[in-house]
Short mmCIF file of C-alpha atoms and ligand atoms in Angstrom, two decimals:
data_model
loop_
_atom_site.label_atom_id
_atom_site.label_comp_id
_atom_site.label_asym_id
_atom_site.label_seq_id
_atom_site.Cartn_x
_atom_site.Cartn_y
_atom_site.Cartn_z
CA MET A 1 39.69 33.67 -64.57
CA ILE A 2 37.19 33.31 -67.47
CA ILE A 3 34.28 35.72 -67.78
CA LEU A 4 31.50 34.64 -70.10
CA ALA A 5 30.23 37.49 -72.31
CA LEU A 6 26.67 36.28 -72.69
CA ASP A 7 25.65 38.33 -75.72
CA VAL A 8 22.52 36.46 -76.79
CA TYR A 9 18.98 37.86 -76.80
CA GLU A 10 16.93 34.92 -75.56
CA ARG A 11 16.38 34.27 -71.85
CA ASP A 12 16.15 30.47 -72.10
CA ARG A 13 19.22 30.22 -74.27
CA ALA A 14 21.18 32.50 -71.98
CA LEU A 15 20.25 30.51 -68.86
CA LYS A 16 21.07 27.21 -70.52
CA ILE A 17 24.49 28.33 -71.74
CA ALA A 18 25.35 29.84 -68.37
CA GLU A 19 24.37 26.65 -66.54
CA ASP A 20 26.26 24.49 -69.05
CA VAL A 21 29.52 26.38 -68.62
CA LYS A 22 29.35 27.56 -65.01
CA ASP A 23 31.94 25.05 -63.78
CA TYR A 24 34.60 26.66 -65.95
CA ILE A 25 33.92 30.37 -65.52
CA SER A 26 34.26 32.91 -62.70
CA MET A 27 31.63 35.47 -63.69
CA VAL A 28 28.96 36.22 -66.26
CA LYS A 29 28.97 39.51 -68.16
CA VAL A 30 25.58 40.78 -69.28
CA ASN A 31 25.54 43.37 -72.05
CA TRP A 32 22.75 45.31 -73.79
CA PRO A 33 21.77 42.52 -76.24
CA LEU A 34 20.67 40.26 -73.37
CA ILE A 35 19.07 43.05 -71.34
CA ILE A 36 17.14 44.26 -74.40
CA GLY A 37 16.15 40.73 -75.37
CA SER A 38 15.26 39.32 -71.95
CA GLY A 39 14.73 42.24 -69.57
CA LEU A 40 16.79 43.50 -66.67
CA ASP A 41 15.65 40.73 -64.34
CA ILE A 42 17.85 38.30 -66.28
CA ILE A 43 20.65 39.54 -64.01
CA ARG A 44 18.88 38.20 -60.93
CA GLU A 45 18.00 34.93 -62.66
CA LEU A 46 21.54 34.29 -63.87
CA LYS A 47 22.90 34.98 -60.43
CA GLU A 48 20.42 32.60 -58.79
CA ARG A 49 20.93 29.81 -61.33
CA THR A 50 24.72 29.92 -61.48
CA GLY A 51 25.75 31.31 -58.09
CA LEU A 52 28.30 33.41 -59.96
CA LYS A 53 29.01 37.13 -59.83
CA ILE A 54 27.36 39.19 -62.54
CA ILE A 55 28.93 42.09 -64.39
CA ALA A 56 26.49 44.53 -65.96
CA ASP A 57 28.34 45.79 -69.02
CA LEU A 58 26.35 48.97 -69.58
CA LYS A 59 29.40 51.08 -70.46
CA LEU A 60 27.73 53.97 -68.71
CA ALA A 61 28.72 57.31 -70.21
CA ASP A 62 26.35 59.98 -68.96
CA ILE A 63 26.18 62.87 -66.52
CA PRO A 64 26.55 61.89 -62.85
CA ASN A 65 22.84 62.05 -62.06
CA THR A 66 21.77 59.85 -64.98
CA ASN A 67 24.61 57.39 -64.35
CA ARG A 68 23.43 57.17 -60.73
CA LEU A 69 19.77 56.66 -61.64
CA ILE A 70 20.63 53.82 -64.02
CA ALA A 71 23.18 52.16 -61.74
CA LYS A 72 20.87 52.14 -58.72
CA LYS A 73 18.30 49.94 -60.49
CA VAL A 74 20.94 47.63 -61.91
CA TYR A 75 22.63 47.02 -58.54
CA GLU A 76 19.17 46.47 -57.05
CA VAL A 77 18.52 43.47 -59.33
CA GLY A 78 21.79 41.90 -58.24
CA ALA A 79 24.62 43.14 -60.45
CA ASP A 80 27.94 42.87 -58.62
CA TYR A 81 29.83 45.21 -60.93
CA ILE A 82 28.86 47.85 -63.46
CA ILE A 83 31.17 48.84 -66.30
CA VAL A 84 31.55 52.58 -66.81
CA HIS A 85 33.31 54.66 -69.44
CA SER A 86 36.15 56.82 -68.15
CA PHE A 87 36.02 59.51 -70.83
CA VAL A 88 32.96 61.15 -69.29
CA GLY A 89 35.13 62.25 -66.37
CA LYS A 90 35.69 61.56 -62.71
CA ASP A 91 32.37 62.92 -61.43
CA SER A 92 30.34 60.60 -63.65
CA VAL A 93 32.46 57.58 -62.72
CA LEU A 94 32.33 58.37 -59.00
CA ALA A 95 28.54 58.73 -59.11
CA VAL A 96 28.39 54.98 -59.83
CA LYS A 97 31.25 54.01 -57.51
CA GLU A 98 29.44 55.67 -54.60
CA ILE A 99 26.69 53.05 -54.80
CA GLY A 100 28.50 49.90 -55.92
CA GLU A 101 31.60 48.24 -57.35
CA ILE A 102 32.72 49.39 -60.78
CA ILE A 103 34.96 48.42 -63.66
CA MET A 104 36.40 51.24 -65.78
CA VAL A 105 37.18 51.18 -69.49
CA VAL A 106 40.76 52.36 -70.00
CA GLU A 107 41.26 50.89 -73.47
CA MET A 108 39.17 48.91 -75.97
CA SER A 109 39.82 45.95 -78.26
CA HIS A 110 38.32 46.95 -81.61
CA PRO A 111 40.16 48.83 -84.43
CA GLY A 112 38.13 52.02 -83.90
CA ALA A 113 39.40 52.28 -80.33
CA LEU A 114 42.67 53.56 -81.76
CA GLU A 115 40.93 56.75 -82.95
CA PHE A 116 39.78 58.38 -79.72
CA ILE A 117 39.75 56.11 -76.67
CA ASN A 118 43.16 54.46 -76.64
CA PRO A 119 45.20 57.68 -77.03
CA LEU A 120 43.80 58.67 -73.62
CA THR A 121 44.76 55.48 -71.81
CA ASP A 122 47.44 57.12 -69.65
CA LYS A 123 44.89 59.60 -68.31
CA PHE A 124 42.38 56.82 -67.66
CA ILE A 125 44.97 54.74 -65.79
CA GLU A 126 45.79 57.78 -63.66
CA MET A 127 42.08 58.19 -62.90
CA ALA A 128 41.70 54.50 -62.09
CA ASN A 129 44.66 54.59 -59.68
CA GLU A 130 42.95 57.43 -57.87
CA ILE A 131 39.39 56.05 -57.90
CA LYS A 132 40.37 52.40 -57.26
CA PRO A 133 37.73 50.44 -59.14
CA PHE A 134 37.55 46.65 -58.86
CA GLY A 135 39.08 46.46 -62.31
CA VAL A 136 39.74 47.99 -65.70
CA ILE A 137 39.08 46.83 -69.26
CA ALA A 138 42.16 46.37 -71.48
CA PRO A 139 42.33 44.90 -75.00
CA GLY A 140 42.86 41.14 -75.26
CA THR A 141 43.67 41.75 -78.90
CA ARG A 142 46.84 43.71 -77.98
CA PRO A 143 48.91 41.87 -75.35
CA GLU A 144 51.62 44.54 -75.43
CA ARG A 145 49.00 47.05 -74.28
CA ILE A 146 47.92 44.76 -71.43
CA LYS A 147 51.53 44.71 -70.30
CA TYR A 148 51.78 48.51 -70.61
CA ILE A 149 48.65 48.98 -68.54
CA ARG A 150 49.70 46.41 -65.92
CA GLU A 151 53.02 48.20 -65.40
CA ARG A 152 51.26 51.49 -64.66
CA LEU A 153 48.15 50.34 -62.83
CA ASN A 154 47.92 50.00 -59.04
CA GLY A 155 48.58 46.30 -58.34
CA GLU A 156 45.29 45.75 -56.52
CA ILE A 157 43.21 46.72 -59.53
CA LYS A 158 42.27 43.78 -61.74
CA ILE A 159 42.66 43.73 -65.52
CA LEU A 160 39.82 42.23 -67.56
CA THR A 161 40.49 41.62 -71.23
CA PRO A 162 37.87 41.10 -73.94
CA GLY A 163 38.68 40.28 -77.56
CA ILE A 164 39.74 36.69 -76.93
CA GLY A 165 38.71 34.20 -79.62
CA ALA A 166 36.32 35.79 -82.13
CA GLN A 167 38.28 39.08 -82.28
CA GLY A 168 41.61 37.28 -82.61
CA GLY A 169 43.06 37.63 -79.11
CA LYS A 170 44.73 34.59 -77.52
CA ALA A 171 43.76 33.59 -73.99
CA LEU A 172 47.18 32.55 -72.75
CA GLU A 173 48.97 35.53 -74.29
CA ALA A 174 46.58 37.89 -72.52
CA ILE A 175 47.09 36.14 -69.18
CA LYS A 176 50.87 36.08 -69.57
CA ALA A 177 50.80 39.81 -70.40
CA GLY A 178 49.07 40.52 -67.08
CA ALA A 179 45.34 39.96 -67.48
CA ASP A 180 43.56 38.68 -64.37
CA TYR A 181 40.43 37.71 -66.28
CA ILE A 182 39.75 36.99 -69.92
CA ILE A 183 36.31 37.86 -71.31
CA VAL A 184 35.06 35.37 -73.90
CA GLY A 185 31.81 35.60 -75.82
CA ARG A 186 31.27 34.04 -79.25
CA ALA A 187 34.08 31.51 -78.88
CA ILE A 188 31.91 29.94 -76.17
CA TYR A 189 28.26 30.78 -76.80
CA SER A 190 28.40 30.32 -80.60
CA SER A 191 30.22 27.03 -80.30
CA GLU A 192 28.31 23.82 -80.98
CA ASN A 193 29.24 22.68 -77.51
CA PRO A 194 29.65 25.70 -75.22
CA ARG A 195 30.61 23.57 -72.21
CA GLU A 196 33.42 21.90 -74.11
CA ALA A 197 34.60 25.23 -75.55
CA ALA A 198 34.70 26.74 -72.06
CA ARG A 199 36.48 23.67 -70.69
CA ARG A 200 39.19 23.91 -73.34
CA ILE A 201 39.90 27.57 -72.59
CA TYR A 202 39.85 26.81 -68.86
CA GLU A 203 42.40 24.01 -69.30
CA GLU A 204 44.58 26.29 -71.42
CA VAL A 205 44.86 29.04 -68.81
CA LYS A 206 44.28 27.38 -65.44
CA GLY A 207 47.91 27.06 -64.45
CA TRP A 208 48.54 30.72 -65.06
CA SER A 209 46.02 32.74 -63.12
CA SER A 210 44.46 32.87 -59.69
CA GLY A 211 41.19 34.58 -60.71
O1 LIG B 1 34.12 39.08 -79.17
P1 LIG B 1 33.36 38.27 -78.17
O2 LIG B 1 32.15 37.58 -78.75
O3 LIG B 1 34.23 37.35 -77.39
O4 LIG B 1 32.72 39.29 -77.10
C1 LIG B 1 33.47 40.25 -76.47
C2 LIG B 1 32.65 40.95 -75.40
O5 LIG B 1 33.47 41.92 -74.76
C3 LIG B 1 31.44 41.71 -75.91
O6 LIG B 1 30.45 41.68 -74.91
C4 LIG B 1 31.94 43.13 -76.10
O7 LIG B 1 30.91 44.07 -75.95
C5 LIG B 1 32.95 43.23 -74.96
N1 LIG B 1 34.08 44.16 -75.17
C6 LIG B 1 34.91 44.06 -76.26
O8 LIG B 1 34.78 43.16 -77.08
N2 LIG B 1 35.91 44.99 -76.42
C7 LIG B 1 36.16 45.98 -75.53
O9 LIG B 1 37.09 46.74 -75.71
C8 LIG B 1 35.35 46.07 -74.40
C9 LIG B 1 34.36 45.11 -74.21
C10 LIG B 1 33.76 45.04 -72.94
O10 LIG B 1 33.55 44.06 -72.29
O11 LIG B 1 33.54 46.19 -72.45
C11 LIG B 1 33.52 46.33 -71.17
C12 LIG B 1 33.74 47.75 -71.08
#
């Protein structure tokens, strides 16, 4: 039920943190900082070292052909899921879904999300219900929005919520509101003892979720 957002640059540090905390997490999310710092092959290495599923958080937002070209290479190195933006439209999202499992952004956790992305959530939920991705991203910083999204989203689609810890969101509140997975970055990897930080969050939420 915990997804580690491994937003560090260095390969050795990333592998060490992932190995340290792997007993308490379900998946590892790799974002641009780690890909830029360590190369795309870090996805394969993390998968081999931890045995966990890997989410490539590319937030793809391009025309269908470019989305497809990028996604193909990323699935080839072992990514289990790729995160795509919904606002580019159904054709761009489907171009990725045709070759692998996807997670769609329907709402974001930061203050700026209120300007353009979040007002379109209803449309994105509608699109997700039609496309049936593995999951959607909803804001861990706004539990009432997780609940709103859960009520409207097809029950088989998972909800993944970032914003827990460093951005102020609370793990248990997000889970109780309907999140299947919480995404945690700095609260784990910037901690003096990442394993202990992950264990504490795991203990806090374990009775509440099946993820
Ligand atoms: O705040 P942290 O350190 O716990 O890290 C949060 C991670 O979740 C980080 O990788 C960030 O890029 C990501 N994230 C958000 O913080 N807010 C969002 O709305 C969406 C994401 C995310 O994972 O996007 C997937 C689309």
